Short mmCIF file of C-alpha atoms and ligand atoms in Angstrom, two decimals:
data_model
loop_
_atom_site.label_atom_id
_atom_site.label_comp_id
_atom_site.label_asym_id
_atom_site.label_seq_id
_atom_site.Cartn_x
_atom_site.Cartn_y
_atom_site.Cartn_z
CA UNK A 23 0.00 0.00 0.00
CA UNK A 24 1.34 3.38 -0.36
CA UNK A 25 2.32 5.81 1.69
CA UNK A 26 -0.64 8.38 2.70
CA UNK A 27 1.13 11.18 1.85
CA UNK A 28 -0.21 14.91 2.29
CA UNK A 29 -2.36 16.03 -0.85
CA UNK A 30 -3.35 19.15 -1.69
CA UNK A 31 -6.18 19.12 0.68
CA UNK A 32 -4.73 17.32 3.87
CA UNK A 33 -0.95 18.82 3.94
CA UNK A 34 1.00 17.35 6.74
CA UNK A 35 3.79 20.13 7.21
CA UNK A 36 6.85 19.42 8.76
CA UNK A 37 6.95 17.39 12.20
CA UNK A 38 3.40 16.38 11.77
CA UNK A 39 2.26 13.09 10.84
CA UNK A 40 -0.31 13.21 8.27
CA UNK A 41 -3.13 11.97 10.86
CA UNK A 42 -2.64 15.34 12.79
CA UNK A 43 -2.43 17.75 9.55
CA UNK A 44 -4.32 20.42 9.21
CA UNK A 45 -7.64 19.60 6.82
CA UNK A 46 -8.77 22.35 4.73
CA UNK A 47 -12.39 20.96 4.86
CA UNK A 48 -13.16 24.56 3.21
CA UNK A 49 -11.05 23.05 0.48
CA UNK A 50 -12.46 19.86 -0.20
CA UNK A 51 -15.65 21.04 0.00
CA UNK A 52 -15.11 22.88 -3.01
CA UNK A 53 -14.27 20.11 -4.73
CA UNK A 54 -18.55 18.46 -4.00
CA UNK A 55 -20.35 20.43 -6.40
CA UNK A 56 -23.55 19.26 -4.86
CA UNK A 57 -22.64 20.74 -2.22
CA UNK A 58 -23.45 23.98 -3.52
CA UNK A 59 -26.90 23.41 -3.90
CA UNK A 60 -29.77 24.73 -1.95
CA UNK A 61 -32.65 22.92 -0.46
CA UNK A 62 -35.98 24.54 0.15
CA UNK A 63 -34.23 27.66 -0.38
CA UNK A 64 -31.39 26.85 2.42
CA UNK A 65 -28.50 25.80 2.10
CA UNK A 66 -27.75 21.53 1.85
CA UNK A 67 -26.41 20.24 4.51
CA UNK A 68 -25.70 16.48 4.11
CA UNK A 69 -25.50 14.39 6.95
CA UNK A 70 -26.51 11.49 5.30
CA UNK A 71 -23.00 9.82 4.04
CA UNK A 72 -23.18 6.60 5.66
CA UNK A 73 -26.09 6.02 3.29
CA UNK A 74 -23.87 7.19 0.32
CA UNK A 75 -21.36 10.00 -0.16
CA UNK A 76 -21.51 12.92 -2.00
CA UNK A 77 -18.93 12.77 -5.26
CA UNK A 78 -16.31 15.05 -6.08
CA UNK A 79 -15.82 16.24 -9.47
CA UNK A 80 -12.85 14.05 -10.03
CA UNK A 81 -14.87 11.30 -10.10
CA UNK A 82 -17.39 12.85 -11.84
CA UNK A 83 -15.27 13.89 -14.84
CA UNK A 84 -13.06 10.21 -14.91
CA UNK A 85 -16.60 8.91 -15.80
CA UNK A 86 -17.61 11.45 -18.28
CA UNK A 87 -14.25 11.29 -19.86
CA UNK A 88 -14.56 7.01 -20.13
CA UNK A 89 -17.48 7.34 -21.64
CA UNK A 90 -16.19 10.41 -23.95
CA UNK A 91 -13.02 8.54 -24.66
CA UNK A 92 -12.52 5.19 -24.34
CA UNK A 93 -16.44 3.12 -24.01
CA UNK A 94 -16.25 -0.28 -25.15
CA UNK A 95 -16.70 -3.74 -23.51
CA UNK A 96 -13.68 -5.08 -21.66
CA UNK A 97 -12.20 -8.50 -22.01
CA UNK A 98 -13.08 -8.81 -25.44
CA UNK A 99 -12.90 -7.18 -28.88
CA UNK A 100 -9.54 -6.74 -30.06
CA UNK A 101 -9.62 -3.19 -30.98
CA UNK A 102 -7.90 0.23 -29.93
CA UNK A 103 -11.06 1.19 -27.18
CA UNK A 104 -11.33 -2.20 -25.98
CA UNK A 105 -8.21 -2.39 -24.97
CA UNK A 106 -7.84 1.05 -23.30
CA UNK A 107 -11.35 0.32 -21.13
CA UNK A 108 -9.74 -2.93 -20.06
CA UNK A 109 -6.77 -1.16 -19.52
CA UNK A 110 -8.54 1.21 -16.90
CA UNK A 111 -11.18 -1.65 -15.50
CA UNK A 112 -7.75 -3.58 -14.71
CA UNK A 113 -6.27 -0.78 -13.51
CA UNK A 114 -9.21 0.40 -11.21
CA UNK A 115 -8.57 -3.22 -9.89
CA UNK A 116 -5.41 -2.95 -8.71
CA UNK A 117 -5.90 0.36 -7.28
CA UNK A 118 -8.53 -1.30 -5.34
CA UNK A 119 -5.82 -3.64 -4.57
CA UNK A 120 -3.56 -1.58 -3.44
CA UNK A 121 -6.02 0.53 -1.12
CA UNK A 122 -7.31 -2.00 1.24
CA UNK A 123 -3.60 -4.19 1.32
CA UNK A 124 -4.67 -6.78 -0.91
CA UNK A 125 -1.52 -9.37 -2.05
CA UNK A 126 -2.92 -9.10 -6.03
CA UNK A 127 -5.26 -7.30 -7.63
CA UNK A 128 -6.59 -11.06 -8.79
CA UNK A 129 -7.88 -11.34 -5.13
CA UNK A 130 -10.13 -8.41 -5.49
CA UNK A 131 -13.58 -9.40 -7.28
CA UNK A 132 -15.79 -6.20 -8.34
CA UNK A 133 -19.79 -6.67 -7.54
CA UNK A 134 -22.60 -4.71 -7.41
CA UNK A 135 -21.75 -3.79 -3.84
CA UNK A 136 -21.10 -4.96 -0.26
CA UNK A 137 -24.82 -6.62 -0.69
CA UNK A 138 -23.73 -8.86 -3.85
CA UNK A 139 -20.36 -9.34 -2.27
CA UNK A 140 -22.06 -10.81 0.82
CA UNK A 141 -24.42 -12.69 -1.17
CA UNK A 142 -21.43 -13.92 -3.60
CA UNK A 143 -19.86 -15.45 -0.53
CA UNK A 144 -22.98 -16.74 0.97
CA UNK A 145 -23.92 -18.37 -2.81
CA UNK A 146 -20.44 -20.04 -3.67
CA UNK A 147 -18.31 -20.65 -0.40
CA UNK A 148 -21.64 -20.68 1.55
CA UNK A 149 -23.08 -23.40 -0.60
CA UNK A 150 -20.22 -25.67 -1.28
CA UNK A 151 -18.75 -25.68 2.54
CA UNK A 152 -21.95 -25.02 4.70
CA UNK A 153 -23.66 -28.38 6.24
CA UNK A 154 -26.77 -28.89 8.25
CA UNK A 155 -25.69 -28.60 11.95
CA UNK A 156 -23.18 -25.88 10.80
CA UNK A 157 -23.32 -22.43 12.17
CA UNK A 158 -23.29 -18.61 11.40
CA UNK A 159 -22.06 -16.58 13.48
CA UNK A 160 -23.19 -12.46 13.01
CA UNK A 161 -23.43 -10.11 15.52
CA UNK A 162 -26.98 -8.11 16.78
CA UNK A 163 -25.41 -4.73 14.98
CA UNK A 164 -25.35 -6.38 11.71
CA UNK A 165 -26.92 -4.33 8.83
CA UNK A 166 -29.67 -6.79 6.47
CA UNK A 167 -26.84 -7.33 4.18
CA UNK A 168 -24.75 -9.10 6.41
CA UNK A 169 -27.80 -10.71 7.94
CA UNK A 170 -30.09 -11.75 5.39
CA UNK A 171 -27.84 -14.00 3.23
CA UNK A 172 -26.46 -16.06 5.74
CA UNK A 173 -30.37 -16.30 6.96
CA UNK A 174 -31.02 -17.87 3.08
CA UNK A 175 -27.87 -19.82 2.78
CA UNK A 176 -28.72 -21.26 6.67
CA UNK A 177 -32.74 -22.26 5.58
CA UNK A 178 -30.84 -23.76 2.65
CA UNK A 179 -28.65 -26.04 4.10
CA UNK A 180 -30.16 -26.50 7.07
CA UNK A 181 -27.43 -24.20 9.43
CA UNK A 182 -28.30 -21.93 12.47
CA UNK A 183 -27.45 -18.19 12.71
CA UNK A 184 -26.30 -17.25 15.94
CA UNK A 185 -25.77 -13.34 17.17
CA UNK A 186 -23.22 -12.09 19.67
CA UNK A 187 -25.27 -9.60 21.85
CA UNK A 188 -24.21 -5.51 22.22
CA UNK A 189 -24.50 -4.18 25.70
CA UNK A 190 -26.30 -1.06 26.86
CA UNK A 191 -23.72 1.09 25.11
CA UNK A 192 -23.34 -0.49 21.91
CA UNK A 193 -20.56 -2.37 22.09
CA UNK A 194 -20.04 -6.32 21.63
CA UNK A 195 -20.75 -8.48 24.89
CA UNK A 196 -17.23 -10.51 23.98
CA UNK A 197 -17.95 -12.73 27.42
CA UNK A 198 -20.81 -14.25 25.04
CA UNK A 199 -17.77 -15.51 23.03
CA UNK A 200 -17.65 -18.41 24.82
CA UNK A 201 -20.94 -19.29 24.37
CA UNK A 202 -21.36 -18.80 20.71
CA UNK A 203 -17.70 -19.93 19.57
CA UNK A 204 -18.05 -23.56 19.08
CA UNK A 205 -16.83 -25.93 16.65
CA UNK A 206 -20.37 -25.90 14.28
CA UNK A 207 -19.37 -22.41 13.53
CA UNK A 208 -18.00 -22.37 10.30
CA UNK A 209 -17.96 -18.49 9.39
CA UNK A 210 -18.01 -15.53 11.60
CA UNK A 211 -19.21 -12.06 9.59
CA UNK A 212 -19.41 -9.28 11.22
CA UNK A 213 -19.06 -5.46 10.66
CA UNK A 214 -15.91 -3.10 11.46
CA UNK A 215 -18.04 -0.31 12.15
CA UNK A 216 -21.44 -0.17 12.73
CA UNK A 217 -23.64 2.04 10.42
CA UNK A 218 -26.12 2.68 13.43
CA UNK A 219 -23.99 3.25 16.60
CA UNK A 220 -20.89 3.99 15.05
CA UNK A 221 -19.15 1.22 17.47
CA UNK A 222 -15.69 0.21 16.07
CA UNK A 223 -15.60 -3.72 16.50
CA UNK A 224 -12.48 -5.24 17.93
CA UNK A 225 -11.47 -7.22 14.73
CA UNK A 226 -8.16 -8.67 15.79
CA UNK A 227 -9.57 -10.09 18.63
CA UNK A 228 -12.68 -11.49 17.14
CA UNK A 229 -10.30 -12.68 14.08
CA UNK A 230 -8.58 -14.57 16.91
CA UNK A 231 -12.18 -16.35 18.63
CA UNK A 232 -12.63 -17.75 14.77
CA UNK A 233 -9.36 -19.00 13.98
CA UNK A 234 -9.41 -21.01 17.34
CA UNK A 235 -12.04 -23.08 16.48
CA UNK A 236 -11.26 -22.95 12.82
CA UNK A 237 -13.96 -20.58 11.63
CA UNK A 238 -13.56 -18.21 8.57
CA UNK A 239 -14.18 -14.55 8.88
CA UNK A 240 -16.01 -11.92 6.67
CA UNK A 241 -15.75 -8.24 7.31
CA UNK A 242 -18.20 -5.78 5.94
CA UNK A 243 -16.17 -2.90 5.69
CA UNK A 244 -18.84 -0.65 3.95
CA UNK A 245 -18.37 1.49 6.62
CA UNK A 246 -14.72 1.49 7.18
CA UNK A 247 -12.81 1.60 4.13
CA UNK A 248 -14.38 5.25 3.30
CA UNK A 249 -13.40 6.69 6.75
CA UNK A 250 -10.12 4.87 7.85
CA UNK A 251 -7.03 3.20 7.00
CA UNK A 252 -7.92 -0.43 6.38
CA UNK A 253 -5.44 -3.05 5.38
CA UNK A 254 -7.50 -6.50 4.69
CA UNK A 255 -4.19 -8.57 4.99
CA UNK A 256 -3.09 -6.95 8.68
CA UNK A 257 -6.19 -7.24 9.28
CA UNK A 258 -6.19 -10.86 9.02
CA UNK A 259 -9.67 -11.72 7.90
CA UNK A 260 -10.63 -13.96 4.71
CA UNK A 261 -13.18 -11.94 3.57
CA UNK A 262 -13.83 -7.79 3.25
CA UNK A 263 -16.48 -6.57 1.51
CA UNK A 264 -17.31 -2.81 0.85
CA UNK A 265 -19.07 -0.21 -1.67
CA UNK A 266 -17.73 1.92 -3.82
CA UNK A 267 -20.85 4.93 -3.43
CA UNK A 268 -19.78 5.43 0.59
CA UNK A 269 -16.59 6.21 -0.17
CA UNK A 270 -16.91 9.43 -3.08
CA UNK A 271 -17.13 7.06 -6.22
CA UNK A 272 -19.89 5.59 -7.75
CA UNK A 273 -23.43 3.55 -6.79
CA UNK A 274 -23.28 -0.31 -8.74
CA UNK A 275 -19.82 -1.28 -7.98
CA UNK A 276 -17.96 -2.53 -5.20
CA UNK A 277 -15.88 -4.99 -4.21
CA UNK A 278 -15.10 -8.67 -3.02
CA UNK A 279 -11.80 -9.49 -1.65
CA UNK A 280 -11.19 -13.07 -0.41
CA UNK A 281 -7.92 -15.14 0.03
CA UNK A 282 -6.90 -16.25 -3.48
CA UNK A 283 -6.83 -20.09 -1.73
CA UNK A 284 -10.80 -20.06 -0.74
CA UNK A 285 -11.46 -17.85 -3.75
CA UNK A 286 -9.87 -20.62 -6.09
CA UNK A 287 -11.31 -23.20 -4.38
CA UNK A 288 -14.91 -21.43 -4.22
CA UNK A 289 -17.12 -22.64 -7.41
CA UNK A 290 -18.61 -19.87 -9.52
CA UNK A 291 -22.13 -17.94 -8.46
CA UNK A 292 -23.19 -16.50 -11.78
CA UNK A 293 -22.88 -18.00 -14.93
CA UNK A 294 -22.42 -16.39 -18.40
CA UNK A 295 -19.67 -14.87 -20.54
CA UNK A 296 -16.61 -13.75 -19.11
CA UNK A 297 -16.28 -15.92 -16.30
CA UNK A 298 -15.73 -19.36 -18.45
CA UNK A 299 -12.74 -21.38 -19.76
CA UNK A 300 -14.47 -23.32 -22.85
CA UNK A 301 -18.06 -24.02 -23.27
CA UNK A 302 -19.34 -27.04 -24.96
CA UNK A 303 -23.69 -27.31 -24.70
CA UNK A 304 -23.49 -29.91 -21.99
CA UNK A 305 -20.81 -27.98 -19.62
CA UNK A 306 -17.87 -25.15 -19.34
CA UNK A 307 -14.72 -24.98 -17.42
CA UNK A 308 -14.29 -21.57 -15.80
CA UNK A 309 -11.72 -19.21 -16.30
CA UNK A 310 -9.21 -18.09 -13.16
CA UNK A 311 -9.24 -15.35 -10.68
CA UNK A 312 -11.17 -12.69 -10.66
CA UNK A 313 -12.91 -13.56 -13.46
CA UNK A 314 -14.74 -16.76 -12.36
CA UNK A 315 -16.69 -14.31 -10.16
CA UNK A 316 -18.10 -11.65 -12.55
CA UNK A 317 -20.22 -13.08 -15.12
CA UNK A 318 -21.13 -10.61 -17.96
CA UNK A 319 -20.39 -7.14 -18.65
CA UNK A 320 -19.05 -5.37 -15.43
CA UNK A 321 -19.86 -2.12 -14.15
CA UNK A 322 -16.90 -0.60 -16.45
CA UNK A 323 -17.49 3.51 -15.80
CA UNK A 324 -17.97 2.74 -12.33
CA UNK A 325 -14.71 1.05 -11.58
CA UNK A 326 -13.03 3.76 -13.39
CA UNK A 327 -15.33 6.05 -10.90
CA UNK A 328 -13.77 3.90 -8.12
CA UNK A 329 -10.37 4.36 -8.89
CA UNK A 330 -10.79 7.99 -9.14
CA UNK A 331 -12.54 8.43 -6.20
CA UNK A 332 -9.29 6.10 -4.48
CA UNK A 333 -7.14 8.39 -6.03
CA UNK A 334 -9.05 11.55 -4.56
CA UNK A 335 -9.16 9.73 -0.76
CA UNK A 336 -5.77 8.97 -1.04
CA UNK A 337 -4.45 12.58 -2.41
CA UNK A 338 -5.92 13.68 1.16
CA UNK A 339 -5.07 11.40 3.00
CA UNK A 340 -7.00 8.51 4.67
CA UNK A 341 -5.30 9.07 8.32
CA UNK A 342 -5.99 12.96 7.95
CA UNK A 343 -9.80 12.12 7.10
CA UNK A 344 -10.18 9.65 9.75
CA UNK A 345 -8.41 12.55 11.79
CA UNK A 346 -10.99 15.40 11.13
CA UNK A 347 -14.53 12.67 11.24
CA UNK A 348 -12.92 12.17 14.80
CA UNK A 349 -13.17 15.69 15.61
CA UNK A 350 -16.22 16.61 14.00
CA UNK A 351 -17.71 13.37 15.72
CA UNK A 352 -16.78 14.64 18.99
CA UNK A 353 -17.90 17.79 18.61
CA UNK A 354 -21.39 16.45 17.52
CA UNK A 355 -21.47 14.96 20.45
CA UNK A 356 -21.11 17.43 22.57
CA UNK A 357 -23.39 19.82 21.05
CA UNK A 358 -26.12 17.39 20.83
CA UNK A 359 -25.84 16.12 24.02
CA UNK A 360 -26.34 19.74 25.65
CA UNK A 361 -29.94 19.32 23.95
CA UNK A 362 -33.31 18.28 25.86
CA UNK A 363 -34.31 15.23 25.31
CA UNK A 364 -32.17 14.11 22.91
CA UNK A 365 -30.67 10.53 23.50
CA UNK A 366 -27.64 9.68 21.98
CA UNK A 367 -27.13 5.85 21.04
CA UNK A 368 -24.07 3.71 20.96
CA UNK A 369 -20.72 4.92 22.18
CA UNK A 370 -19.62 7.66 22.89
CA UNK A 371 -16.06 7.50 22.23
CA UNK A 372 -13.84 5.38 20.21
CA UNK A 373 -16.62 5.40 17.69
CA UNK A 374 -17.26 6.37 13.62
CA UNK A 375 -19.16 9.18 12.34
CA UNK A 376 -22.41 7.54 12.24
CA UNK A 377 -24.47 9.06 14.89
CA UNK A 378 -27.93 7.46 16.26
CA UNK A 379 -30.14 9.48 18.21
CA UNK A 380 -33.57 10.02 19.68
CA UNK A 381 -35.64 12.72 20.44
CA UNK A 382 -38.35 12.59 23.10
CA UNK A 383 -41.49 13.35 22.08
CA UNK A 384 -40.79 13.65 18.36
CA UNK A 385 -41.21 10.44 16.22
CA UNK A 386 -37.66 10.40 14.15
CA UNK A 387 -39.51 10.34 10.76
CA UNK A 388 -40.94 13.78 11.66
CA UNK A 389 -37.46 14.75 13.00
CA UNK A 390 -35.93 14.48 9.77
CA UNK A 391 -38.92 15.86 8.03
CA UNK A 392 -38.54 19.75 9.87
CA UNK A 393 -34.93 18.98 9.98
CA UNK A 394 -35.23 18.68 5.58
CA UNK A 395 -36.94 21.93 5.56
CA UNK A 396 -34.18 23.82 7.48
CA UNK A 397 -31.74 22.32 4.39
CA UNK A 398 -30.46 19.31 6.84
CA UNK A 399 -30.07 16.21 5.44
CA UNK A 400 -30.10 12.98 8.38
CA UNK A 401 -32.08 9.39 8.20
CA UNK A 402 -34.70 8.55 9.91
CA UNK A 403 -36.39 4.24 10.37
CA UNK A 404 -34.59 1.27 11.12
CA UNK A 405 -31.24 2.09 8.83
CA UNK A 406 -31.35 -1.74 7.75
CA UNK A 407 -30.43 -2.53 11.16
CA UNK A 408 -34.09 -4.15 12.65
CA UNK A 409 -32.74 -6.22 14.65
CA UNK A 410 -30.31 -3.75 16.28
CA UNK A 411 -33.22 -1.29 17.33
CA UNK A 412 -35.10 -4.27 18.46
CA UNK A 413 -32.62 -5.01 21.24
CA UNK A 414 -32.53 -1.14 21.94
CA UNK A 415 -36.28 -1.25 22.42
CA UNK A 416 -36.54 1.66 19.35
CA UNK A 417 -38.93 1.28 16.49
CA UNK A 418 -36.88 3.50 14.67
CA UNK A 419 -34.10 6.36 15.37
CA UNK A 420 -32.50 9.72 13.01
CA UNK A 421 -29.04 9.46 12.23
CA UNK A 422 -26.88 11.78 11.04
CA UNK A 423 -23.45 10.83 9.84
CA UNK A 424 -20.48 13.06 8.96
CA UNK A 425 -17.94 12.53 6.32
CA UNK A 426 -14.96 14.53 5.14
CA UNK A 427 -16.55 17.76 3.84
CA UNK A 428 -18.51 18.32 7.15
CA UNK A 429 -18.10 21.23 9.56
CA UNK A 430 -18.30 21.99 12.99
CA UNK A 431 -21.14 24.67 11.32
CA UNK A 432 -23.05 22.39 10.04
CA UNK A 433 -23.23 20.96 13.00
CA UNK A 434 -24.07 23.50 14.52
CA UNK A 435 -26.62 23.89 12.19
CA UNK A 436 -28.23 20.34 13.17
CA UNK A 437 -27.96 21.68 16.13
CA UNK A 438 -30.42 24.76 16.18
CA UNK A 439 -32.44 22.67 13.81
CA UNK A 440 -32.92 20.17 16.35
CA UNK A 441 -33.95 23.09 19.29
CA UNK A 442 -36.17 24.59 16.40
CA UNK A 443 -38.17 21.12 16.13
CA UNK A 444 -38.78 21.04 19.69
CA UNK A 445 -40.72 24.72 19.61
CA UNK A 446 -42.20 23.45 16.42
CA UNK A 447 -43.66 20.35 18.88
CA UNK A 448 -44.46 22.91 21.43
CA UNK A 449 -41.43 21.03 24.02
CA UNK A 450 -39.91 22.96 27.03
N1 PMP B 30 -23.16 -3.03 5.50
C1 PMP B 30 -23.15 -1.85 6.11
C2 PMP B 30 -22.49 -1.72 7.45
C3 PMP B 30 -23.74 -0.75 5.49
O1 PMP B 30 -23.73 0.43 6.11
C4 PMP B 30 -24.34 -0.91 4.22
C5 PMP B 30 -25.00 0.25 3.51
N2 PMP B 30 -25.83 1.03 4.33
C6 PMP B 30 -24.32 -2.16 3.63
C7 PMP B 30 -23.71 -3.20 4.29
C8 PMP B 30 -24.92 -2.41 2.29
O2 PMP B 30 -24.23 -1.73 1.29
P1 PMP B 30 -24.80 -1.63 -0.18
O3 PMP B 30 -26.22 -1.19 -0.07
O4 PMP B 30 -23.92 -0.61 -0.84
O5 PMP B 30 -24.68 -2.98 -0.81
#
């Protein structure tokens, strides 16, 4: 992986390390054209990232110039513009590669998403390896994707899903380790960082619990790799997943990465062109890594999106952004917890930028509803996390969540918007 050295908008000077540089957020917001925008006559203010980011005009403009310069299908025709887009998919791979610590770019499989990455791994190592008897392990924080697959696969084959409990604050009940950890597990998927809460799991030690009783793990980094330094092979898990639209590039792609080992020993999910050796009418042999996994024509633009938007992350600085989400995090935190009423959920330190919250009195769906027509963007329901807000006892909750071009005004801003709501409900 390379260095993450100071960009234009994240300069470490001299005797700093780039985690403690100074962030010209004024900077990089001018490089989010949406960001510009009003709404209802205000001015936006996005607070929804961990849903999907906002994209800078790099990325905007690698994808307009693809499809200005170089469109064709990769892979195939043996002309000038087939080559160059294969050129760039490939490329976009190993940048990919390169970003989360990856050995080879051949261990990185582009998908839809984290979703079709889960379900990729639920479909083809799932299938092949999972027996009735055999368990699941997940956690209660886990968003549908990481939950919902393993449920299928499981009614499948005739497996049990089992959930390590959070405790009042949001954070893993490790004692139930002992508990859950048996033998029958065969996988244990879990998330770095939870989309709700905001809780950072503790993924060594968790990486650790599987290994001892010989269990695989999958990471859903969807909402890590946009926010922090993450390095799949120090990491030590066998699987990471994540999404290319949460981290500045573009919605339909993201990415698979998997030991090459138990992703060459995995059969195909999809079948179709691309991903065969030779086909004969009765049967096919498949072709190698990566391209056993990703049948048909790939999202092309949006890989070259994805590399663009690695490059734009990286030209900052991923220390220096995790850096300045800390701070802004913190600061939410404190502001919002000044206000009456308001409940904040999951932890309150060590934490990501995705902030859970209630207000009393005010159902979150109408929260978010006065908060729109003030110009501020948060979520309000169950953020794909049902069962999570059934063990908190909450139908639903609003969430905002911060990423790189957020201020301390804005929130501010979500601050007073929040007072204003409780006048608006005639609260004290
Ligand atoms: N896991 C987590 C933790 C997420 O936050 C999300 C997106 N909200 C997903 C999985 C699913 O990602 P996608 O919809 O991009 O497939």
């Amino acid at each position: 992986m390379r260095e993450a050295t100071a960009g234009a908008r994240g300069g470490a000077a001299a005797g700093e390390t780039a985690s403690e540089a100074r962030f010209d957020v004024e900077a990089v917001r001018e490089d989010f054209p949406i960001l510009h925008r009003a709404v209802h006559d205000r001015r936006l203010i996005y607070l929804d990232s961990a849903a999907t980011s906002q994209k800078p005009l790099a990325v905007i403009e690698a994808m307009d110039r693809y499809y200005r310069m170089h469109n064709a299908n990769v892979h195939r025709g043996a002309h000038r513009l087939s080559e160059e887009a294969t050129t760039l998919y490939e490329r976009a791979r190993a940048h990919v590669a390169r970003f989360i610590g990856a050995a080879e770019p051949a261990e990185v499989v582009f998908t839809r998403g984290t979703t079709e990455a889960i379900n990729l791994v639920a479909n083809a190592w799932g299938g092949a390896n999972l027996r009735a008897g055999d368990a699941i392990l997940v956690t209660e924080m886990e968003h549908h994707a990481n939950l919902v697959p393993w449920q299928m696969l499981a009614e499948r084959v005739g497996a049990e899903i089992r959930a390590i409990p959070i405790d009042d604050d949001g954070r893993l009940e490790l004692g139930a380790l002992d508990r859950l950890l048996d033998r029958r597990v065969k996988l244990l998927a879990f998330t770095q960082v939870s989309n709700v809460l905001g809780t950072h799991n503790p993924v060594a030690e968790l990486v650790a619990a599987a290994r001892a009783v010989g269990a695989l793990t999958l990471l859903d980094a969807a909402q890590s790799v946009p926010h922090m330094p993450v390095d799949a092979a120090a990491l030590g898990v066998d699987f990471l997943v994540f999404s290319a639209h949460k981290m500045c590039g573009p919605t339909g792609i993201g990415a698979l990465w998997g030991r090459r080992a138990l992703l060459e020993a995995m059969p195909p999910w999809q079948g179709g062109g691309e991903m065969i050796g030779r086909v004969t009418i009765q049967r096919s042999t498949w072709a190698g890594l990566p391209q056993k996994f990703e049948a048909g024509t790939p999202a092309i633009a949006e890989a070259v999106g994805l590399a663009a938007a690695i490059d734009y992350l990286h030209g900052i600085g991923m220390p220096a952004i995790q850096a300045h989400e800390r701070r802004l995090t913190r600061y939410a935190i404190e502001r919002l917890s000044e206000l009456p009423g308001l409940r904040i959920h999951g932890p309150l330190e060590d934490r990501g930028g995705a902030l859970a919250f209630s207000m009393e009195g005010i159902h979150p769906h109408d929260l978010s509803t006065i908060l729109d027509r003030q110009g501020v963007a948060i979520r309000a329901g169950h953020h794909c996390a049902m069962p999570l807000h059934e063990r908190l006892g909450l139908p639903a909750s609003a969430r905002a969540s911060f990423y790189l071009y957020n201020t301390e005004s804005e929130v501010d801003a979500l601050s007073r918007a929040l007072l204003q709501s409780r006048e608006i409900f005639g609260l004290a």
